[in-house]
Amino acid sequence: MPKVDGIASLEQLKAATMRCRECPIGEFATQSVIGEGPRKAVLMMVGEQPGDKEDIEGHPFVGPAGMLLDRALAQAGIPREQVFVSNAVKHFKFELRGKRRIHKSPTQREAAACHHWLEDEIELVRPKAIVALGATAARSLMGWAVPVMAERGHWLERGDGRQVLVTLHPSALLRVPSEDREETFALFVHDLAKARKLF
Ligand code: URA
């Protein structure tokens, strides 16, 4: 398949996304955060956008949502070090409240502007299958507004033939009331376990 933007390596993708100003988010973020993991991973996971810690450190899923994801992958029997983790949007969008940077969801237009970078990444890694973590990722990967609660735990097929497993974003689990947390986490692990067959 032709390279979407003439990007031939993850290093080039990092440099190109660092310069990207196709939407306003990049202007305010510290840096772009692209995906990481084995270059030929069979499984890719796509979240929404880097968070505060990811923006500062320059790596995806290193904050609270990433820790929850690591724990869920371990319980699902999926080797984390063999997974390529990325995001639909490559810059952190936030709102300043005093000194705190509060996560703001990207708009559909912002996610759409970033979509070609995600396709470059898919083309470079060529995973067999992809896990969509939440609605922004699912929409970017599929090209339509996937109803995540109805489709969670199901495999969908992209135009390129790749299978996409839909589930919640781990940040959503961090927001559930403590009494529901255990059950919500178990359901998340159950969804992720459907990707174990790839290993
Ligand atoms: N949430 C995401 O979607 N991605 C990250 O990298 C961190 C938090």
Short mmCIF file of C-alpha atoms and ligand atoms in Angstrom, two decimals:
data_model
loop_
_atom_site.label_atom_id
_atom_site.label_comp_id
_atom_site.label_asym_id
_atom_site.label_seq_id
_atom_site.Cartn_x
_atom_site.Cartn_y
_atom_site.Cartn_z
CA MET A 1 0.00 0.00 0.00
CA PRO A 2 1.37 3.51 -0.74
CA LYS A 3 2.62 5.48 2.27
CA VAL A 4 -0.08 7.97 3.23
CA ASP A 5 2.25 10.96 3.77
CA GLY A 6 5.52 9.60 2.40
CA ILE A 7 6.43 8.71 6.00
CA ALA A 8 8.92 5.83 6.04
CA SER A 9 9.72 5.49 9.76
CA LEU A 10 8.40 6.26 13.21
CA GLU A 11 11.18 8.83 13.58
CA GLN A 12 9.85 10.66 10.52
CA LEU A 13 6.34 10.41 11.91
CA LYS A 14 7.48 11.97 15.20
CA ALA A 15 9.19 14.84 13.36
CA ALA A 16 6.20 15.45 11.08
CA THR A 17 3.67 15.41 13.93
CA MET A 18 5.89 17.75 15.98
CA ARG A 19 5.52 20.29 13.18
CA CYS A 20 1.83 19.61 12.57
CA ARG A 21 -0.50 22.60 12.98
CA GLU A 22 -3.44 21.22 10.98
CA CYS A 23 -5.54 21.85 14.08
CA PRO A 24 -4.91 24.24 16.99
CA ILE A 25 -3.95 21.62 19.62
CA GLY A 26 -0.30 21.32 18.63
CA GLU A 27 0.35 24.97 19.37
CA PHE A 28 -0.19 24.50 23.12
CA ALA A 29 1.11 20.97 23.75
CA THR A 30 4.69 20.32 24.85
CA GLN A 31 5.31 17.89 22.00
CA SER A 32 3.58 15.30 19.84
CA VAL A 33 3.27 11.80 21.24
CA ILE A 34 3.26 9.00 18.71
CA GLY A 35 2.81 5.28 19.24
CA GLU A 36 5.39 2.97 20.77
CA GLY A 37 6.01 -0.74 20.81
CA PRO A 38 7.53 -3.38 18.57
CA ARG A 39 7.76 -2.16 14.99
CA LYS A 40 6.10 -5.38 13.75
CA ALA A 41 3.55 -5.82 16.54
CA VAL A 42 0.61 -8.07 15.67
CA LEU A 43 -1.66 -6.00 17.89
CA MET A 44 -2.02 -2.23 18.06
CA MET A 45 -4.06 -0.39 20.67
CA VAL A 46 -5.38 3.07 19.97
CA GLY A 47 -6.54 5.50 22.65
CA GLU A 48 -7.83 9.05 22.36
CA GLN A 49 -4.94 11.47 22.90
CA PRO A 50 -1.91 11.79 25.18
CA GLY A 51 -2.66 13.01 28.70
CA ASP A 52 -0.73 15.42 30.90
CA LYS A 53 2.05 12.97 31.80
CA GLU A 54 2.33 11.63 28.25
CA ASP A 55 2.64 15.20 26.93
CA ILE A 56 5.50 15.95 29.32
CA GLU A 57 7.33 12.65 28.91
CA GLY A 58 6.64 12.13 25.22
CA HIS A 59 5.44 8.53 25.56
CA PRO A 60 1.90 7.11 25.22
CA PHE A 61 -0.02 5.58 28.13
CA VAL A 62 2.49 6.28 30.89
CA GLY A 63 -0.03 8.01 33.22
CA PRO A 64 -2.94 6.66 35.31
CA ALA A 65 -4.92 5.35 32.30
CA GLY A 66 -1.79 3.58 31.06
CA MET A 67 -1.25 1.90 34.41
CA LEU A 68 -4.81 0.65 34.41
CA LEU A 69 -4.37 -0.59 30.85
CA ASP A 70 -1.17 -2.44 31.82
CA ARG A 71 -2.97 -4.15 34.69
CA ALA A 72 -5.91 -5.13 32.47
CA LEU A 73 -3.61 -6.50 29.75
CA ALA A 74 -1.75 -8.60 32.30
CA GLN A 75 -5.03 -10.05 33.57
CA ALA A 76 -6.22 -10.66 30.01
CA GLY A 77 -3.04 -12.63 29.30
CA ILE A 78 -1.83 -10.21 26.63
CA PRO A 79 1.92 -9.53 26.65
CA ARG A 80 2.11 -5.73 27.00
CA GLU A 81 5.65 -5.58 25.60
CA GLN A 82 4.39 -7.12 22.34
CA VAL A 83 1.66 -4.51 21.84
CA PHE A 84 2.09 -1.25 19.93
CA VAL A 85 0.17 1.47 21.80
CA SER A 86 -0.88 4.72 20.20
CA ASN A 87 -3.55 7.39 20.06
CA ALA A 88 -6.00 8.79 17.52
CA VAL A 89 -4.79 12.34 18.25
CA LYS A 90 -1.09 13.06 18.63
CA HIS A 91 -1.15 16.18 20.82
CA PHE A 92 -2.56 16.79 24.31
CA LYS A 93 -5.60 19.06 24.40
CA PHE A 94 -6.24 20.73 27.73
CA GLU A 95 -7.82 23.64 29.51
CA LEU A 96 -5.89 25.59 32.13
CA ARG A 97 -7.54 25.78 35.55
CA GLY A 98 -5.16 27.75 37.66
CA LYS A 99 -1.91 25.87 37.20
CA ARG A 100 -3.61 22.57 36.39
CA ARG A 101 -3.94 21.32 32.83
CA ILE A 102 -7.31 19.58 32.58
CA HIS A 103 -7.86 17.10 29.75
CA LYS A 104 -10.31 18.24 27.08
CA SER A 105 -11.63 15.83 24.51
CA PRO A 106 -10.63 16.61 20.94
CA THR A 107 -13.41 17.75 18.64
CA GLN A 108 -14.40 15.61 15.69
CA ARG A 109 -12.66 18.10 13.39
CA GLU A 110 -9.43 17.85 15.38
CA ALA A 111 -9.55 14.05 15.40
CA ALA A 112 -10.25 14.05 11.66
CA ALA A 113 -7.26 16.34 11.02
CA CYS A 114 -5.02 13.86 12.87
CA HIS A 115 -6.44 10.77 11.19
CA HIS A 116 -3.84 10.54 8.41
CA TRP A 117 -1.03 10.31 10.99
CA LEU A 118 -2.74 7.32 12.56
CA GLU A 119 -3.06 5.70 9.15
CA ASP A 120 0.67 6.29 8.57
CA GLU A 121 1.37 4.50 11.82
CA ILE A 122 -0.85 1.55 10.90
CA GLU A 123 0.91 1.36 7.55
CA LEU A 124 4.33 1.32 9.25
CA VAL A 125 3.51 -1.27 11.92
CA ARG A 126 1.06 -3.31 9.84
CA PRO A 127 -0.64 -4.95 12.82
CA LYS A 128 -2.96 -7.91 12.23
CA ALA A 129 -5.59 -6.36 14.48
CA ILE A 130 -6.28 -3.19 16.42
CA VAL A 131 -8.06 -2.48 19.71
CA ALA A 132 -10.07 0.74 19.73
CA LEU A 133 -10.07 2.19 23.23
CA GLY A 134 -13.15 4.40 23.32
CA ALA A 135 -15.24 6.41 20.90
CA THR A 136 -12.59 8.74 19.44
CA ALA A 137 -10.33 5.82 18.54
CA ALA A 138 -13.21 3.74 17.18
CA ARG A 139 -14.42 6.58 14.96
CA SER A 140 -10.93 7.32 13.67
CA LEU A 141 -10.22 3.69 12.92
CA MET A 142 -13.58 2.85 11.37
CA GLY A 143 -14.59 6.15 9.77
CA TRP A 144 -18.01 6.19 11.39
CA ALA A 145 -19.41 6.94 14.85
CA VAL A 146 -19.24 3.50 16.48
CA PRO A 147 -21.65 3.13 19.44
CA VAL A 148 -19.04 1.87 21.88
CA MET A 149 -21.37 0.51 24.55
CA ALA A 150 -23.33 -1.52 21.96
CA GLU A 151 -20.22 -2.74 20.10
CA ARG A 152 -17.83 -3.35 23.00
CA GLY A 153 -16.26 -6.79 22.89
CA HIS A 154 -17.08 -7.14 19.18
CA TRP A 155 -14.71 -7.31 16.24
CA LEU A 156 -15.46 -4.93 13.37
CA GLU A 157 -13.73 -4.96 10.00
CA ARG A 158 -12.02 -1.94 8.47
CA GLY A 159 -11.87 -1.16 4.78
CA ASP A 160 -8.29 -2.49 4.74
CA GLY A 161 -9.51 -5.84 6.09
CA ARG A 162 -8.00 -5.35 9.56
CA GLN A 163 -10.06 -6.45 12.52
CA VAL A 164 -10.86 -3.83 15.15
CA LEU A 165 -11.90 -4.87 18.66
CA VAL A 166 -13.99 -2.19 20.32
CA THR A 167 -13.90 -1.46 24.03
CA LEU A 168 -14.00 1.41 26.50
CA HIS A 169 -11.23 3.86 27.12
CA PRO A 170 -9.39 3.02 30.37
CA SER A 171 -9.95 6.61 31.61
CA ALA A 172 -13.68 5.87 31.67
CA LEU A 173 -12.96 3.15 34.22
CA LEU A 174 -11.13 5.62 36.43
CA ARG A 175 -14.32 7.69 36.66
CA VAL A 176 -16.78 4.96 37.77
CA PRO A 177 -17.97 4.99 41.40
CA SER A 178 -15.75 2.84 43.60
CA GLU A 179 -18.50 0.26 44.28
CA ASP A 180 -18.74 -0.52 40.53
CA ARG A 181 -15.04 -0.44 39.81
CA GLU A 182 -14.27 -4.13 40.23
CA GLU A 183 -17.06 -5.27 37.92
CA THR A 184 -16.28 -2.60 35.30
CA PHE A 185 -12.62 -3.61 35.33
CA ALA A 186 -13.53 -7.30 34.94
CA LEU A 187 -15.70 -6.47 31.91
CA PHE A 188 -12.83 -4.47 30.39
CA VAL A 189 -10.46 -7.41 30.89
CA HIS A 190 -13.09 -9.68 29.32
CA ASP A 191 -13.22 -7.44 26.23
CA LEU A 192 -9.43 -7.29 25.91
CA ALA A 193 -9.09 -11.06 26.32
CA LYS A 194 -10.76 -11.45 22.90
CA ALA A 195 -7.44 -10.28 21.42
CA ARG A 196 -5.44 -12.99 23.21
CA LYS A 197 -5.88 -15.35 20.26
CA LEU A 198 -3.38 -13.23 18.32
CA PHE A 199 -0.49 -14.32 20.55
N1 URA B 1 -5.22 8.46 27.38
C1 URA B 1 -5.03 8.13 26.08
O1 URA B 1 -5.97 7.96 25.32
N2 URA B 1 -3.79 7.99 25.66
C2 URA B 1 -2.73 8.15 26.41
O2 URA B 1 -1.62 7.99 25.92
C3 URA B 1 -2.95 8.47 27.77
C4 URA B 1 -4.20 8.63 28.22
#
